C-alpha angles and dihedrals in degrees: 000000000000091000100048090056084048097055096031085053093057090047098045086046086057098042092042091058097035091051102036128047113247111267110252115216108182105294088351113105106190129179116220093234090073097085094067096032076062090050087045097069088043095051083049091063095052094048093055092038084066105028105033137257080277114058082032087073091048083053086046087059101038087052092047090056085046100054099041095056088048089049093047095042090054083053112260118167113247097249087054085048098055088036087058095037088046095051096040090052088047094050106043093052082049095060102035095056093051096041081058099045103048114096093212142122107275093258095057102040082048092052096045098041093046082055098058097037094055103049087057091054088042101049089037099051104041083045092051110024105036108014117093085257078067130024092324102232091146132038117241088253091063092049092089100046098043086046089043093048093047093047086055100046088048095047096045090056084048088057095052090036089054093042088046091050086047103052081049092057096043094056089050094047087054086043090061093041087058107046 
């Protein structure tokens, strides 16, 4: 089930930005997509937590064609589609190799490596997908903000992913205590 979340998170995250306008919040400019771009790193923890820092790679790849052919079929550019495939390629290494490395509960290496994971998504794919150097949705006075936005709203979904995996946690570890 892990890695169908995994790969449904990274769908619904294409069809929810190609299908709704980004949410402005003041100088914030956030597609709706971003809530599950933010599940998707999460989803990818848990995958390599079962399956290994290997066989999550071969998930990783199997996810960017995915996600490139959802994107495509909902009509991206191309530019937007190898911005999106660039920065999801980026950010999911990112984060696999720091969720790896960290020698943290779960909870924690999942919050910091979802940080980290999804500033570069989101740096790499405003820069190269909206900004004038890709399709040019957006003027270079609006990149920070649309990068700053998306790095809140992700975070923010790290941080109640991580809470929610460590509450699990807590209540398994009583389980065990009492048993």
């Amino acid at each position: 089930m892990r890695i169908v979340f995994y790969l449904l998170s990274i769908v619904i995250a294409n069809v929810v930005t190609a299908r709704f306008a980004p949410l402005e919040l003041g100088v914030f400019i956030i597609p709706m997509g971003t809530l599950f771009v933010g599940a998707t790193f999460i989803f990818r923890d848990l995958v390599q937590n079962k399956y290994g820092r290997a066989k999550t790679y071969l998930f990783i790849f199997i996810a960017l064609f995915l996600s490139a052919g959802v994107s495509f079929s909902l009509g991206d550019t191309l530019m937007i589609v190898a911005a999106s495939a660039l920065s999801f390629l980026i950010a999911e290494t990112a984060d696999t190799e720091i969720y790896t490395r960290l020698k943290l509960p779960m909870a924690w290496r999942v919050f910091y490596s979802g940080i980290v994971g999804g500033l570069f998504d989101s740096v790499v794919f405003v820069i190269v997908g909206l900004s004038p150097l890709g399709a040019g949705f957006l003027p270079w006075e609006a990149v920070p903000a649309a990068i700053v936005g998306q790095v809140i709203v992700k975070t923010i979904i790290q941080m109640i992913g991580a809470l929610i995996l460590n509450q699990i946690h807590s209540v398994k570890e009583k389980d065990m205590l009492s048993a």
